[in-house]
Short mmCIF file of C-alpha atoms and ligand atoms in Angstrom, two decimals:
data_model
loop_
_atom_site.label_atom_id
_atom_site.label_comp_id
_atom_site.label_asym_id
_atom_site.label_seq_id
_atom_site.Cartn_x
_atom_site.Cartn_y
_atom_site.Cartn_z
CA MET A 1069 -19.24 19.00 -29.81
CA LYS A 1070 -20.29 17.39 -26.55
CA ILE A 1071 -17.50 15.11 -25.32
CA GLU A 1072 -18.85 11.80 -24.03
CA LEU A 1073 -16.53 9.96 -21.67
CA SER A 1074 -16.27 6.19 -21.66
CA GLU A 1075 -18.56 3.95 -19.66
CA LYS A 1076 -15.48 2.46 -17.98
CA LEU A 1077 -14.34 5.86 -16.75
CA LYS A 1078 -17.80 6.66 -15.48
CA SER A 1079 -17.73 3.44 -13.47
CA PHE A 1080 -14.80 4.78 -11.39
CA LYS A 1081 -15.58 6.61 -8.20
CA PRO A 1082 -13.19 9.50 -7.46
CA PHE A 1083 -10.00 8.05 -5.88
CA LEU A 1084 -10.60 8.18 -2.11
CA PHE A 1085 -7.39 10.02 -1.28
CA GLU A 1086 -7.95 12.67 -3.96
CA GLU A 1087 -11.36 13.29 -2.39
CA LEU A 1088 -9.72 13.73 1.00
CA TYR A 1089 -7.09 16.14 -0.39
CA ARG A 1090 -9.94 18.19 -1.87
CA LYS A 1091 -11.77 18.23 1.46
CA GLU A 1092 -8.62 19.39 3.25
CA ARG A 1093 -8.01 22.20 0.74
CA ALA A 1094 -11.63 23.37 0.98
CA GLU A 1095 -11.54 23.51 4.80
CA LYS A 1096 -8.17 25.32 4.79
CA ALA A 1097 -9.55 27.85 2.30
CA LYS A 1098 -12.19 28.71 4.94
CA GLY A 1099 -9.29 29.67 7.23
CA LYS A 1100 -9.44 26.58 9.46
CA ASP A 1101 -6.24 25.19 10.97
CA ILE A 1102 -6.80 21.68 9.66
CA ILE A 1103 -4.40 18.86 10.44
CA SER A 1104 -4.85 16.01 8.02
CA LEU A 1105 -4.04 12.44 8.97
CA ALA A 1106 -6.09 11.20 6.06
CA VAL A 1107 -3.37 10.26 3.60
CA GLY A 1108 -0.23 8.13 4.03
CA ASP A 1109 2.42 10.42 2.58
CA PRO A 1110 5.64 10.31 4.65
CA ASP A 1111 6.75 13.67 6.09
CA ILE A 1112 10.32 12.43 6.71
CA PRO A 1113 12.70 13.79 4.07
CA THR A 1114 14.54 11.32 1.84
CA ALA A 1115 18.01 10.55 3.29
CA ARG A 1116 20.73 13.02 2.27
CA GLY A 1117 22.92 10.28 0.73
CA ILE A 1118 20.08 9.26 -1.61
CA VAL A 1119 19.44 12.89 -2.60
CA ASN A 1120 23.16 13.51 -3.25
CA CYS A 1121 23.35 10.37 -5.37
CA ALA A 1122 20.30 11.51 -7.38
CA VAL A 1123 21.80 14.98 -7.95
CA SER A 1124 24.99 13.55 -9.38
CA GLU A 1125 23.01 11.02 -11.47
CA VAL A 1126 20.84 13.83 -12.90
CA ARG A 1127 24.05 15.49 -14.21
CA LYS A 1128 25.03 12.40 -16.25
CA SER A 1129 23.86 12.87 -19.84
CA LEU A 1130 23.57 9.10 -20.36
CA ASN A 1131 20.69 9.17 -17.90
CA HIS A 1132 18.86 11.73 -20.04
CA ARG A 1133 18.07 9.13 -22.69
CA TYR A 1134 15.09 6.77 -22.59
CA PRO A 1135 15.22 4.25 -19.78
CA ASN A 1136 14.54 0.56 -20.37
CA THR A 1137 10.92 -0.36 -19.45
CA LYS A 1138 11.88 -3.21 -17.18
CA GLY A 1139 14.33 -0.95 -15.37
CA ASN A 1140 18.06 -0.47 -15.46
CA GLU A 1141 20.36 -3.35 -14.70
CA ASN A 1142 22.07 -1.55 -11.82
CA LEU A 1143 18.80 -1.27 -9.89
CA ARG A 1144 17.55 -4.76 -10.79
CA LYS A 1145 20.84 -6.25 -9.54
CA GLU A 1146 20.65 -4.25 -6.28
CA ILE A 1147 17.07 -5.48 -5.80
CA SER A 1148 18.21 -9.09 -6.26
CA ALA A 1149 21.05 -8.53 -3.78
CA TRP A 1150 18.67 -6.99 -1.21
CA HIS A 1151 16.18 -9.87 -1.43
CA LYS A 1152 19.08 -12.28 -0.93
CA ARG A 1153 20.16 -10.43 2.24
CA ARG A 1154 16.66 -9.88 3.57
CA HIS A 1155 14.76 -13.06 2.60
CA GLY A 1156 17.51 -15.42 1.50
CA LEU A 1157 15.88 -15.52 -1.96
CA THR A 1158 17.64 -15.41 -5.31
CA PHE A 1159 15.81 -13.60 -8.11
CA HIS A 1160 17.31 -13.48 -11.55
CA HIS A 1161 17.53 -9.79 -12.35
CA SER A 1162 16.69 -10.25 -16.03
CA ASP A 1163 13.34 -12.03 -15.81
CA GLU A 1164 12.23 -12.16 -12.17
CA VAL A 1165 12.56 -8.45 -11.35
CA SER A 1166 10.91 -5.49 -13.08
CA ILE A 1167 10.92 -1.81 -12.13
CA LEU A 1168 7.64 0.10 -11.83
CA ILE A 1169 6.69 3.77 -11.85
CA GLY A 1170 5.71 3.31 -8.21
CA SER A 1171 4.13 0.02 -7.16
CA LYS A 1172 0.67 1.55 -7.75
CA GLU A 1173 1.36 1.51 -11.49
CA GLY A 1174 2.26 -2.21 -11.55
CA ILE A 1175 -0.67 -3.09 -9.29
CA ALA A 1176 -3.07 -1.31 -11.64
CA HIS A 1177 -1.61 -3.02 -14.73
CA LEU A 1178 -1.23 -6.60 -13.48
CA PRO A 1179 -4.89 -7.64 -14.01
CA PHE A 1180 -4.57 -6.82 -17.74
CA VAL A 1181 -2.00 -9.55 -18.23
CA VAL A 1182 -3.96 -12.34 -16.56
CA MET A 1183 -7.66 -11.48 -16.53
CA ASN A 1184 -10.21 -12.02 -19.26
CA PRO A 1185 -13.71 -10.55 -19.12
CA GLY A 1186 -15.75 -12.46 -16.55
CA ASP A 1187 -12.78 -13.78 -14.55
CA TYR A 1188 -12.85 -13.01 -10.84
CA CYS A 1189 -10.27 -11.15 -8.81
CA LEU A 1190 -10.42 -11.46 -5.01
CA ILE A 1191 -10.10 -8.09 -3.31
CA PRO A 1192 -9.44 -7.76 0.42
CA ASP A 1193 -12.11 -5.76 2.25
CA PRO A 1194 -11.03 -3.26 3.59
CA THR A 1195 -8.63 -2.61 0.73
CA TYR A 1196 -6.09 -0.31 -0.84
CA PRO A 1197 -8.36 1.01 -3.63
CA THR A 1198 -5.95 0.55 -6.57
CA TYR A 1199 -6.43 -3.26 -6.52
CA ARG A 1200 -9.79 -2.59 -8.18
CA THR A 1201 -8.51 -0.38 -11.03
CA GLY A 1202 -7.08 -2.94 -13.46
CA VAL A 1203 -9.89 -5.39 -12.75
CA VAL A 1204 -12.50 -2.83 -13.78
CA LEU A 1205 -10.56 -1.87 -16.92
CA SER A 1206 -9.93 -5.47 -17.98
CA GLY A 1207 -13.64 -6.33 -17.68
CA GLY A 1208 -13.05 -8.68 -14.75
CA ARG A 1209 -15.34 -9.22 -11.81
CA MET A 1210 -14.52 -8.69 -8.13
CA TYR A 1211 -15.31 -10.62 -5.01
CA ASP A 1212 -14.61 -8.80 -1.76
CA VAL A 1213 -12.99 -11.04 0.85
CA PRO A 1214 -13.74 -9.90 4.42
CA MET A 1215 -10.68 -9.09 6.54
CA GLU A 1216 -12.14 -9.04 10.02
CA GLU A 1217 -10.57 -8.05 13.31
CA LYS A 1218 -11.73 -11.34 14.87
CA ASN A 1219 -9.48 -13.12 12.30
CA ALA A 1220 -6.54 -10.74 12.87
CA PHE A 1221 -7.49 -9.12 9.53
CA LEU A 1222 -6.44 -12.25 7.61
CA PRO A 1223 -8.77 -13.84 5.03
CA ASP A 1224 -10.77 -16.94 5.93
CA LEU A 1225 -9.98 -18.89 2.75
CA GLY A 1226 -12.50 -21.63 3.52
CA LYS A 1227 -15.34 -19.09 3.47
CA ILE A 1228 -14.80 -17.92 -0.12
CA PRO A 1229 -17.65 -19.57 -2.07
CA ARG A 1230 -16.55 -22.51 -4.26
CA LYS A 1231 -18.35 -21.10 -7.33
CA ILE A 1232 -16.28 -17.89 -7.01
CA VAL A 1233 -12.99 -19.71 -6.38
CA ASP A 1234 -13.55 -21.78 -9.54
CA LYS A 1235 -13.70 -18.60 -11.62
CA THR A 1236 -10.92 -16.74 -9.77
CA LYS A 1237 -7.73 -15.80 -11.56
CA LEU A 1238 -6.09 -13.38 -9.17
CA PHE A 1239 -6.03 -12.50 -5.45
CA PHE A 1240 -4.52 -9.23 -4.18
CA LEU A 1241 -3.19 -9.23 -0.63
CA ASN A 1242 -1.21 -6.70 1.34
CA TYR A 1243 0.88 -7.27 4.48
CA PRO A 1244 1.88 -5.32 6.54
CA ASN A 1245 -1.59 -4.09 5.76
CA ASN A 1246 -2.96 -0.74 4.77
CA PRO A 1247 -5.35 0.16 6.35
CA THR A 1248 -5.53 -2.32 9.26
CA GLY A 1249 -1.85 -2.54 10.32
CA ALA A 1250 -2.12 -6.35 10.38
CA VAL A 1251 0.90 -8.52 9.57
CA ALA A 1252 1.11 -12.05 8.13
CA ASP A 1253 3.49 -14.78 9.22
CA ILE A 1254 5.02 -17.65 7.26
CA HIS A 1255 2.33 -20.12 8.46
CA PHE A 1256 -0.35 -17.96 6.89
CA TYR A 1257 1.62 -17.75 3.64
CA LYS A 1258 2.16 -21.54 3.60
CA ASP A 1259 -1.60 -22.16 3.87
CA LEU A 1260 -2.28 -19.48 1.28
CA VAL A 1261 0.21 -20.90 -1.24
CA LYS A 1262 -1.21 -24.40 -0.77
CA TRP A 1263 -4.74 -23.08 -1.34
CA ALA A 1264 -3.69 -20.99 -4.35
CA ARG A 1265 -1.82 -23.86 -6.03
CA LYS A 1266 -4.74 -26.22 -5.47
CA ASN A 1267 -7.21 -23.71 -6.91
CA SER A 1268 -4.99 -22.25 -9.68
CA VAL A 1269 -5.18 -18.72 -8.31
CA ILE A 1270 -2.40 -16.18 -8.87
CA ILE A 1271 -1.37 -14.31 -5.72
CA ALA A 1272 -0.23 -10.70 -5.89
CA GLN A 1273 1.12 -9.83 -2.45
CA ASP A 1274 1.71 -6.11 -1.97
CA ALA A 1275 4.67 -5.57 0.37
CA ALA A 1276 4.76 -1.76 0.15
CA TYR A 1277 5.10 -1.52 3.98
CA CYS A 1278 7.44 -4.49 4.44
CA ASP A 1279 10.11 -2.44 6.18
CA ILE A 1280 7.86 -0.59 8.59
CA TYR A 1281 7.43 -3.38 11.14
CA PHE A 1282 7.24 -3.14 14.92
CA GLY A 1283 8.20 -6.68 15.90
CA LYS A 1284 10.23 -9.16 13.89
CA PRO A 1285 10.76 -8.50 10.16
CA GLY A 1286 7.94 -10.20 8.23
CA PRO A 1287 8.56 -12.92 5.65
CA SER A 1288 8.08 -12.70 1.91
CA ILE A 1289 5.37 -14.99 0.51
CA LEU A 1290 8.05 -16.12 -1.95
CA GLU A 1291 9.93 -17.84 0.90
CA VAL A 1292 7.29 -20.60 0.78
CA PRO A 1293 8.47 -23.48 -1.42
CA GLY A 1294 6.43 -23.50 -4.64
CA ALA A 1295 5.22 -19.90 -4.19
CA ARG A 1296 7.18 -18.77 -7.21
CA ASP A 1297 4.92 -20.92 -9.41
CA ILE A 1298 1.90 -18.78 -8.59
CA ALA A 1299 2.95 -15.51 -6.91
CA VAL A 1300 4.47 -12.10 -7.45
CA GLU A 1301 5.28 -9.55 -4.77
CA PHE A 1302 5.15 -5.77 -5.16
CA TYR A 1303 7.63 -3.48 -3.40
CA SER A 1304 7.93 0.27 -3.08
CA ALA A 1305 10.61 2.83 -2.29
CA SER A 1306 7.88 5.24 -1.14
CA LYS A 1307 7.55 4.23 2.52
CA THR A 1308 10.75 2.21 3.05
CA TYR A 1309 13.01 5.13 2.08
CA CYS A 1310 10.45 7.96 2.37
CA MET A 1311 10.65 8.47 -1.40
CA ALA A 1312 6.93 8.69 -2.24
CA GLY A 1313 7.43 11.54 -4.72
CA TRP A 1314 10.20 9.78 -6.61
CA ARG A 1315 7.85 7.12 -8.02
CA ILE A 1316 9.85 3.92 -7.96
CA GLY A 1317 8.59 0.46 -7.08
CA TRP A 1318 9.28 -3.05 -8.29
CA VAL A 1319 7.79 -6.48 -8.74
CA VAL A 1320 9.56 -9.81 -8.14
CA GLY A 1321 8.55 -13.44 -8.45
CA ASN A 1322 7.05 -15.67 -11.13
CA SER A 1323 9.02 -14.91 -14.29
CA LYS A 1324 6.09 -15.49 -16.66
CA LEU A 1325 4.04 -12.87 -14.81
CA VAL A 1326 6.95 -10.44 -14.38
CA CYS A 1327 7.81 -10.66 -18.11
CA ALA A 1328 4.15 -10.39 -19.16
CA LEU A 1329 3.70 -7.26 -17.07
CA ASN A 1330 6.83 -5.87 -18.64
CA GLN A 1331 5.58 -6.72 -22.14
CA LEU A 1332 2.37 -4.80 -21.44
CA LYS A 1333 4.28 -1.86 -20.02
CA GLU A 1334 6.54 -1.69 -23.09
CA ASN A 1335 3.37 -0.66 -24.94
CA ILE A 1336 2.39 1.93 -22.33
CA ASP A 1337 5.43 3.53 -20.66
CA SER A 1338 9.20 3.63 -20.89
CA GLY A 1339 10.05 3.21 -17.22
CA PRO A 1340 11.17 5.77 -14.64
CA PHE A 1341 14.05 8.27 -15.04
CA ASN A 1342 17.38 6.39 -14.82
CA ALA A 1343 18.79 8.95 -12.36
CA MET A 1344 15.99 8.13 -9.91
CA GLN A 1345 16.49 4.40 -10.43
CA ASN A 1346 20.18 4.75 -9.61
CA ALA A 1347 19.29 6.71 -6.47
CA VAL A 1348 17.04 3.84 -5.36
CA ALA A 1349 19.89 1.40 -6.12
CA TYR A 1350 22.01 3.49 -3.71
CA ALA A 1351 19.19 3.31 -1.13
CA LEU A 1352 19.03 -0.49 -1.40
CA LYS A 1353 22.81 -0.78 -1.11
CA ASN A 1354 22.70 1.34 2.07
CA HIS A 1355 19.38 -0.06 3.32
CA GLU A 1356 20.71 -1.30 6.65
CA THR A 1357 21.85 2.20 7.69
CA ILE A 1358 19.05 4.26 6.10
CA VAL A 1359 15.98 2.29 7.19
CA PRO A 1360 16.28 1.56 10.95
CA PRO A 1361 15.91 5.24 12.00
CA ILE A 1362 12.81 5.59 9.78
CA ARG A 1363 11.32 2.41 11.25
CA GLU A 1364 12.03 3.67 14.77
CA ILE A 1365 10.21 6.95 14.07
CA PHE A 1366 7.10 5.07 12.90
CA ARG A 1367 7.32 2.58 15.80
CA LYS A 1368 7.43 5.41 18.36
CA ARG A 1369 4.63 7.30 16.62
CA ALA A 1370 2.48 4.14 16.61
CA ASP A 1371 3.16 3.57 20.34
CA ASP A 1372 2.39 7.17 21.30
CA TYR A 1373 -0.71 7.35 19.13
CA CYS A 1374 -2.11 4.05 20.42
CA LYS A 1375 -1.58 5.29 23.98
CA GLY A 1376 -3.34 8.60 23.24
CA LEU A 1377 -6.28 6.98 21.44
CA ALA A 1378 -6.74 4.44 24.24
CA GLU A 1379 -6.86 7.34 26.75
CA ALA A 1380 -9.51 8.98 24.56
CA GLY A 1381 -11.65 5.82 24.66
CA TRP A 1382 -10.96 4.50 21.15
CA LYS A 1383 -10.85 0.73 20.47
CA PHE A 1384 -8.28 -0.90 18.22
CA SER A 1385 -5.84 -3.75 17.68
CA ARG A 1386 -2.27 -2.52 17.85
CA PRO A 1387 -0.65 -2.42 14.39
CA GLY A 1388 2.18 -4.89 13.71
CA GLY A 1389 3.55 -2.61 11.01
CA GLY A 1390 2.76 0.08 8.44
CA CYS A 1391 2.04 3.78 8.85
CA PHE A 1392 -1.53 3.67 10.18
CA ILE A 1393 -3.77 3.14 13.20
CA TRP A 1394 -7.11 1.51 12.39
CA ALA A 1395 -9.50 2.26 15.21
CA ARG A 1396 -13.14 2.52 16.24
CA PRO A 1397 -14.42 5.72 17.93
CA PRO A 1398 -15.63 5.69 21.55
CA VAL A 1399 -19.25 5.47 20.33
CA LYS A 1400 -20.61 3.17 17.64
CA CYS A 1401 -21.19 5.29 14.54
CA ALA A 1402 -20.78 5.40 10.78
CA SER A 1403 -17.19 6.13 9.68
CA LEU A 1404 -18.16 9.19 7.63
CA ASP A 1405 -20.16 10.71 10.49
CA ALA A 1406 -17.10 10.35 12.74
CA VAL A 1407 -14.81 11.90 10.08
CA TYR A 1408 -17.08 14.93 9.63
CA PHE A 1409 -17.58 15.29 13.40
CA MET A 1410 -13.79 15.33 14.00
CA LEU A 1411 -13.28 17.71 11.10
CA GLU A 1412 -15.91 20.12 12.31
CA LYS A 1413 -15.25 20.02 16.06
CA ALA A 1414 -11.50 19.32 16.18
CA SER A 1415 -10.23 20.37 12.72
CA VAL A 1416 -8.66 16.92 12.32
CA LEU A 1417 -9.18 15.17 8.99
CA THR A 1418 -8.98 11.37 8.94
CA ALA A 1419 -9.89 8.65 6.45
CA PRO A 1420 -13.27 6.92 6.85
CA GLY A 1421 -12.96 3.14 7.13
CA SER A 1422 -16.00 2.73 4.89
CA GLY A 1423 -13.97 4.27 2.03
CA PHE A 1424 -11.77 1.15 2.11
CA GLY A 1425 -14.70 -1.28 1.83
CA LYS A 1426 -17.86 -2.54 3.49
CA PHE A 1427 -15.89 -4.22 6.28
CA GLY A 1428 -14.16 -0.93 7.06
CA GLU A 1429 -17.47 0.59 8.18
CA GLY A 1430 -17.24 1.81 11.78
CA TYR A 1431 -13.46 2.31 11.61
CA ILE A 1432 -11.28 5.39 11.14
CA ARG A 1433 -7.77 5.31 9.68
CA PHE A 1434 -5.19 7.64 11.23
CA SER A 1435 -2.04 8.14 9.19
CA LEU A 1436 1.21 8.56 11.13
CA THR A 1437 2.96 10.37 8.29
CA GLU A 1438 2.87 13.85 9.87
CA PRO A 1439 5.50 15.34 12.23
CA ASP A 1440 5.34 14.32 15.92
CA ALA A 1441 4.18 17.76 17.10
CA LYS A 1442 1.19 17.64 14.73
CA LEU A 1443 0.31 14.10 15.78
CA LYS A 1444 0.43 15.19 19.42
CA GLU A 1445 -1.80 18.18 18.68
CA THR A 1446 -4.40 15.97 16.94
CA LEU A 1447 -4.52 13.75 20.03
CA ARG A 1448 -5.00 16.81 22.23
CA ARG A 1449 -7.90 17.95 20.05
CA ILE A 1450 -9.44 14.47 19.81
CA LYS A 1451 -9.40 14.15 23.60
CA THR A 1452 -11.58 17.28 23.86
CA LEU A 1453 -14.37 15.78 21.74
CA ASP A 1454 -17.70 15.08 23.37
CA TRP A 1455 -18.96 12.09 21.35
CA GLY A 1456 -22.38 12.47 22.94
CA LYS A 1457 -22.81 15.49 20.65
CA LEU A 1458 -22.27 13.43 17.46
CA GLY A 1459 -25.20 14.01 15.11
CA LYS A 1460 -26.68 16.76 17.29
C1 PLP B 2019 -0.91 -0.85 0.23
C2 PLP B 2019 -0.27 0.07 -0.75
N1 PLP B 2019 0.26 -0.44 -1.85
C3 PLP B 2019 0.83 0.35 -2.78
C4 PLP B 2019 0.89 1.71 -2.61
C5 PLP B 2019 1.49 2.55 -3.71
O1 PLP B 2019 2.79 2.89 -3.44
P1 PLP B 2019 3.72 3.56 -4.53
O2 PLP B 2019 4.05 4.88 -3.99
O3 PLP B 2019 4.89 2.63 -4.66
O4 PLP B 2019 2.96 3.63 -5.82
C6 PLP B 2019 0.38 2.29 -1.46
C7 PLP B 2019 0.44 3.75 -1.28
O5 PLP B 2019 -0.11 4.34 -0.40
C8 PLP B 2019 -0.22 1.45 -0.50
O6 PLP B 2019 -0.77 1.95 0.61
#
């Protein structure tokens, strides 16, 4: 029998980062000493206290039973306590907080609970690719909202066509931003909430990088009065605590949306391993000692990398947070041409801006999630490149 895959599946392009992993493996197999800065996967090990907590939690037989889809109460209460300390916000742990199998999972599922075929979802361009997944699967339509450097990589809400806004159900945003490194302040969120309430648009703000900031800590969109009527915010343990492999994230905010997402998930998954959830609860409880050293590592890496790229003639806006530098090469060229040129001539793999959307064309994303010595070596190699030889 010939197996025919679904039309929906065929409409997906391979996930950008999987493509880049494949490229890296193929080049390494040829014996090349490739350094990859293509993917944002923190190299810093998870703090020892978190690991020790997880080990003792794994030994508890109660944790070997099915978890609760919306997450265990211990973690949901710690999340509420953390948001109170950090943003001064109170979330009721039973219906305004839900645990996810990494924030990616919740982001991919959210469109199913609000979108009907034909509804629009606004997608930032450039974007984290997973915002598209649930929209495609729920039969929704997408409108790409330009995030341009001249606007500090914030959306120009007034430029989104009225006929699109009228059919829009959902808008994904992400600050501190992957890939641009842009941050949003409370004034931006106030305008956004006003616009969203007026136009009946649900906002899903993705705060995966909220704790990797290089200036003042950024606000939550939910600090804006009335935001809770229309918004949810996604969080992740992956970058904040360098726990990417542990697969824990969470969503907070509008209780109708949080409960609806949970209702959907009850029919799909059973939540993450309770031992891992309790380890993240420990991380949140000890946040103020665990996170500052991690933030400092990324701040220093961002400083050093910006300095090195500027010396090599690259152009960029300094990131306000996150794990990436979003920069344009010394000569104007297509992102993919620059990626292949650097791979071939310097054995450095990076992510092409065009892979994040049309407005990413011309940019390269450097990930700062490799050890300092490797980052330094990539800069040394990049500085040797003769961009006049690109395409020759
Ligand atoms: C903007 C953004 N949101 C969400 C995620 C997913 O994070 P998690 O590991 O929690 O699924 C990532 C991961 O790279 C990301 O860059």
